[in-house]
Amino acid sequence: MSHFTLATQLAPEEYRILDAIEISMRKFEWVPLKNILFYANLEHERVNFWLDKVHKKGLIIRHSGKPEGYVLNSMGYDLLATHALAEQDIVVSIGNSLGVGKESDVFQGIGPTGEWLALKFHRIGRTSFRAIKNKRDYVVGKFHTSWLYICRVSATREADHLKQLNGIGADVPVLRGHNRHVVVMKQYNGQEIQEFPTLDDPRGIFEQVIRNVKKIYHEAKLIHSDLCEYNIIYTDDKKVIIIDWPQAVSTDHPNAAMLLRRDIENVCKFFGRHGVNVDPEAIVVEITGT
Ligand SMILES: Nc1ncnc2c1ncn2[C@@H]1O[C@H](COP(=O)(O)OP(=O)(O)OP(=O)(O)O)[C@@H](O)[C@H]1O
Ligand SMILES: [Mg+2]
């Protein structure tokens, strides 16, 4: 896919229809036409015309049974988020896929200064959505409301954590913006460490990771909680970047000790395979100072 410019994806009336449906999805499983009429702020006769357009473009789901109504699907939600990011001058265009995670799609983007970006679209529950997609309509509607909400919460958490971590100068992606279920970061050229058959300096990389975990533990009071070789990028200019922060928890979380230990064990196990032999327990003590 080549890059496309975001600002010109839909007509203004189409965004208004999507906005109106989004607002009412907080209250309705299937958003009634009268709510769309109320919020879209368009002439009555035009609403049906534009509603039909966004439906044909595959951005909303129409429920013709009882109750009659509409919901956004994930593409409609994506367009609302990317449109807002374009309006806020955070993202100018969007292009190739950088990775498909279990719970996200990450795409390359370009910012207003020409900077390369990574746009992470949170897609929590995608697999269960696929599984129930063909069941009764009301299930889809009900699921979709929570899907929207859960994905937005997850992205908001990740953006908040990144902002905090950027503030202490940790080696994590620099946050450029956030809207709805989308987090915008600087893009890093490199690979997840698990992709390297051999690492050129395993001990040095290991130490960079642990230095960051310790700094983050003390200065941001956070624990990653999903730290592993899939969430550590080693860049072409030999820098460590720790990614994937929605699930991070505070150091006073009831499971903090267990989560920190698990993170350290994952890291030690991976680097052990690259000849770095360390005792995870000693590392935990070194980090917490207890
Ligand atoms: N800032 C970035 N720069 C470059 N590539 C990135 C960036 N952020 C994420 N990626 C790529 O996208 C992939 C998925 O990102 P991330 O791990 O944050 O998502 P995820 O869905 O939580 O993944 P999973 O659940 O599979 O661990 C990463 O493994 C990486 O290849
Ligand atoms: Mg990941």
XYZ file of C-alpha atoms and ligand atoms in Angstrom:
322
model
C 0.000 0.000 0.000
C 1.338 3.415 -0.850
C 0.884 6.383 1.429
C -2.408 8.224 1.243
C -3.294 11.624 2.585
C -5.628 11.547 5.532
C -7.458 14.839 5.320
C -9.369 13.925 2.172
C -10.774 10.512 3.009
C -14.461 11.406 3.474
C -16.848 14.296 2.918
C -17.457 16.505 5.997
C -21.071 15.260 6.104
C -19.837 11.677 6.321
C -17.645 12.469 9.333
C -20.651 14.141 10.964
C -22.721 11.002 10.513
C -19.939 8.862 12.016
C -19.492 11.325 14.900
C -23.215 11.277 15.632
C -23.257 7.473 15.745
C -20.156 7.378 17.958
C -21.670 9.774 20.519
C -24.876 7.763 20.766
C -23.094 4.398 20.991
C -22.379 5.257 24.619
C -26.083 4.841 25.331
C -27.455 2.620 22.606
C -26.674 -0.852 21.414
C -28.141 0.204 18.067
C -28.217 3.952 17.541
C -31.697 5.070 16.421
C -32.060 7.292 13.381
C -33.515 10.102 15.493
C -30.261 10.388 17.430
C -28.286 10.636 14.236
C -30.678 13.345 13.056
C -30.180 15.189 16.332
C -26.369 15.045 16.528
C -25.343 15.171 12.868
C -26.693 18.693 12.497
C -27.592 18.148 8.847
C -30.817 18.811 6.978
C -33.314 16.032 7.525
C -33.455 14.829 3.924
C -29.665 14.820 3.647
C -29.139 12.489 6.599
C -30.540 9.459 4.806
C -28.437 10.260 1.767
C -25.167 10.460 3.755
C -26.076 7.566 6.000
C -26.487 5.463 2.907
C -23.076 6.615 1.623
C -21.160 5.621 4.761
C -23.067 2.353 4.872
C -22.088 1.549 1.271
C -18.463 2.370 2.126
C -18.615 -0.282 4.820
C -18.041 2.034 7.794
C -21.208 1.287 9.751
C -23.440 -1.687 10.459
C -27.178 -1.292 9.910
C -29.547 -3.348 12.030
C -32.890 -3.611 10.283
C -34.566 -5.794 12.901
C -35.809 -4.606 16.267
C -34.536 -2.264 17.574
C -33.649 -0.596 14.305
C -30.380 1.283 14.319
C -26.722 1.718 13.448
C -23.261 1.168 14.925
C -19.755 2.020 13.757
C -17.556 -0.840 12.697
C -13.789 -0.790 13.229
C -13.102 0.891 9.894
C -15.523 3.686 10.718
C -13.810 4.127 14.065
C -10.352 4.101 12.398
C -11.435 6.888 10.063
C -12.736 9.032 12.918
C -9.419 8.675 14.740
C -7.145 9.249 11.748
C -9.253 12.213 10.632
C -8.891 13.806 14.085
C -5.120 13.162 14.048
C -4.894 14.857 10.649
C -6.940 17.842 11.862
C -4.649 18.170 14.884
C -1.673 18.170 12.502
C -0.136 15.108 14.125
C -0.275 12.790 11.100
C -0.241 13.819 7.440
C -0.318 10.455 5.724
C -0.425 6.773 6.479
C 1.125 3.795 4.687
C 2.580 0.329 5.064
C 2.002 -2.090 7.907
C 4.869 -2.253 10.415
C 3.493 -5.169 12.358
C 0.384 -7.033 13.351
C 0.323 -7.754 17.070
C -2.113 -9.949 18.952
C -4.050 -6.887 19.948
C -3.070 -4.181 17.518
C -2.253 -3.185 13.957
C 0.751 -0.908 13.560
C 1.147 1.258 10.458
C 3.808 3.583 9.210
C 2.870 7.251 8.938
C 4.381 10.628 8.149
C 4.138 13.683 10.390
C 3.871 17.354 9.399
C 7.672 17.823 9.486
C 8.273 14.735 7.347
C 9.110 12.584 10.356
C 8.397 8.821 10.128
C 5.745 7.678 12.574
C 4.284 4.433 13.890
C 0.498 4.433 14.379
C -0.704 1.728 16.723
C -4.410 0.875 16.323
C -5.567 -0.958 19.454
C -7.783 -3.930 18.611
C -8.587 -5.661 21.871
C -10.966 -8.563 21.498
C -10.481 -8.811 17.754
C -10.260 -12.588 17.822
C -13.370 -13.031 19.912
C -15.125 -10.543 17.628
C -14.330 -12.751 14.641
C -15.642 -15.762 16.485
C -19.014 -14.218 17.242
C -19.383 -12.108 14.111
C -21.809 -14.470 12.451
C -24.069 -14.923 15.410
C -27.218 -12.971 16.105
C -27.102 -9.296 15.248
C -27.683 -7.949 18.701
C -24.581 -9.782 19.890
C -22.509 -7.927 17.329
C -23.996 -4.604 18.423
C -23.457 -5.281 22.072
C -19.949 -6.499 21.516
C -19.083 -3.552 19.352
C -19.942 -0.974 21.976
C -17.562 -2.560 24.433
C -14.926 -3.156 21.755
C -14.888 0.559 21.028
C -14.614 1.457 24.672
C -11.996 -1.135 25.598
C -9.755 -0.192 22.675
C -9.974 3.488 23.550
C -9.114 2.818 27.201
C -6.158 0.646 26.193
C -4.756 3.313 23.838
C -5.256 6.032 26.433
C -3.334 3.995 29.004
C -0.486 3.382 26.588
C -0.302 7.078 25.635
C -0.314 8.144 29.309
C 2.478 5.703 30.148
C 4.596 6.768 27.172
C 4.170 10.425 28.081
C 5.310 9.748 31.607
C 8.253 7.627 30.415
C 9.288 10.242 27.858
C 9.363 12.680 30.770
C 12.062 10.680 32.570
C 14.040 10.019 29.380
C 13.498 6.241 29.303
C 14.297 4.278 26.124
C 10.703 3.909 24.926
C 9.010 5.318 21.809
C 8.558 9.085 21.786
C 4.823 9.850 21.862
C 3.590 12.210 19.149
C -0.143 12.073 19.830
C -3.198 10.025 20.621
C -6.824 9.913 19.536
C -9.497 7.359 20.419
C -7.918 3.880 19.954
C -4.811 5.124 18.117
C -1.392 5.933 19.608
C 1.091 7.851 17.446
C 4.799 7.384 18.131
C 8.110 7.996 16.438
C 8.995 5.085 14.204
C 12.193 3.172 14.974
C 14.161 1.325 12.336
C 15.293 -1.984 13.650
C 13.902 -5.329 14.728
C 12.465 -7.020 17.764
C 15.433 -8.719 19.475
C 13.800 -12.145 18.992
C 14.248 -11.704 15.220
C 18.054 -11.669 15.390
C 19.623 -15.120 15.003
C 22.653 -13.730 16.830
C 23.064 -10.513 18.785
C 26.287 -8.574 18.342
C 26.539 -7.554 22.006
C 24.045 -9.572 24.081
C 25.506 -8.505 27.435
C 25.446 -4.825 26.480
C 21.842 -5.042 25.232
C 20.779 -6.949 28.341
C 22.326 -4.267 30.543
C 20.561 -1.496 28.611
C 17.244 -3.272 29.166
C 17.817 -3.757 32.893
C 19.040 -0.167 33.307
C 15.732 0.978 31.814
C 13.588 -1.351 33.929
C 15.317 -0.003 37.042
C 15.033 3.649 36.049
C 11.356 3.187 35.135
C 10.680 1.362 38.401
C 12.128 4.161 40.516
C 11.456 7.324 38.525
C 8.074 6.515 36.932
C 7.028 3.876 39.468
C 5.901 1.579 36.654
C 6.332 -2.094 35.773
C 5.954 -3.068 32.110
C 4.177 -6.380 32.873
C 4.582 -7.868 29.386
C 8.320 -7.500 28.978
C 9.834 -10.088 26.634
C 11.913 -10.389 23.465
C 8.891 -9.403 21.334
C 8.575 -6.024 23.021
C 12.192 -4.913 22.820
C 13.389 -3.318 19.590
C 17.093 -3.103 18.781
C 17.539 -0.251 16.331
C 19.870 0.031 13.361
C 21.854 2.606 15.360
C 22.210 0.080 18.218
C 19.698 1.530 20.633
C 17.268 -0.417 22.795
C 13.611 0.684 22.617
C 11.074 -0.972 24.907
C 7.607 -0.947 23.304
C 4.022 -2.006 24.109
C 2.959 -0.178 27.290
C -0.847 -0.372 27.761
C -0.722 -3.030 30.480
C 2.004 -1.413 32.614
C 1.085 -1.183 36.302
C 2.142 0.972 39.205
C 4.794 -0.331 41.608
C 2.153 -0.315 44.352
C -0.176 -2.637 42.408
C -1.062 -5.711 44.515
C 0.691 -7.998 41.980
C 3.657 -5.699 41.418
C 6.297 -8.059 42.837
C 5.059 -11.002 40.768
C 4.818 -8.932 37.572
C 8.326 -7.502 37.978
C 9.730 -10.957 38.646
C 8.003 -12.371 35.567
C 9.359 -9.527 33.386
C 12.895 -10.137 34.645
C 12.613 -13.911 34.247
C 11.461 -13.498 30.622
C 14.376 -11.216 29.850
C 16.938 -13.425 31.619
C 15.648 -16.541 29.862
C 15.964 -14.915 26.440
C 19.452 -13.541 27.068
C 20.467 -16.850 28.625
C 20.010 -18.386 25.178
C 22.487 -15.764 23.925
C 25.081 -16.695 26.505
C 24.288 -14.110 29.187
C 23.989 -16.112 32.371
C 22.473 -14.217 35.254
C 20.328 -15.034 38.238
C 16.903 -13.350 37.813
C 16.438 -13.194 41.584
C 19.626 -11.144 41.956
C 18.477 -8.790 39.207
C 15.099 -8.268 40.918
C 16.915 -7.389 44.136
C 19.204 -5.050 42.241
C 16.186 -3.280 40.734
C 14.022 -2.953 43.818
C 16.918 -2.500 46.212
C 15.374 -4.946 48.677
N 7.413 2.850 17.503
C 7.546 1.794 16.690
N 8.443 1.824 15.667
C 8.592 0.764 14.841
N 7.878 -0.383 14.925
C 6.963 -0.485 15.913
C 6.752 0.592 16.855
N 5.791 0.205 17.722
C 5.416 -1.040 17.356
N 6.109 -1.467 16.268
C 5.974 -2.783 15.580
O 4.655 -3.277 15.745
C 4.646 -4.512 16.472
C 3.457 -4.568 17.432
O 3.582 -3.554 18.409
P 3.212 -3.808 19.945
O 4.076 -4.858 20.514
O 3.206 -2.506 20.634
O 1.719 -4.332 19.753
P 0.923 -5.548 20.388
O -0.290 -5.756 19.580
O 0.705 -5.258 21.814
O 1.854 -6.764 20.243
P 1.688 -8.176 20.971
O 0.380 -8.189 21.689
O 1.781 -9.145 19.837
O 2.869 -8.176 21.876
C 5.975 -4.548 17.189
O 6.409 -5.808 17.482
C 6.901 -3.807 16.208
O 7.372 -4.677 15.210
Mg 4.012 -6.534 21.528
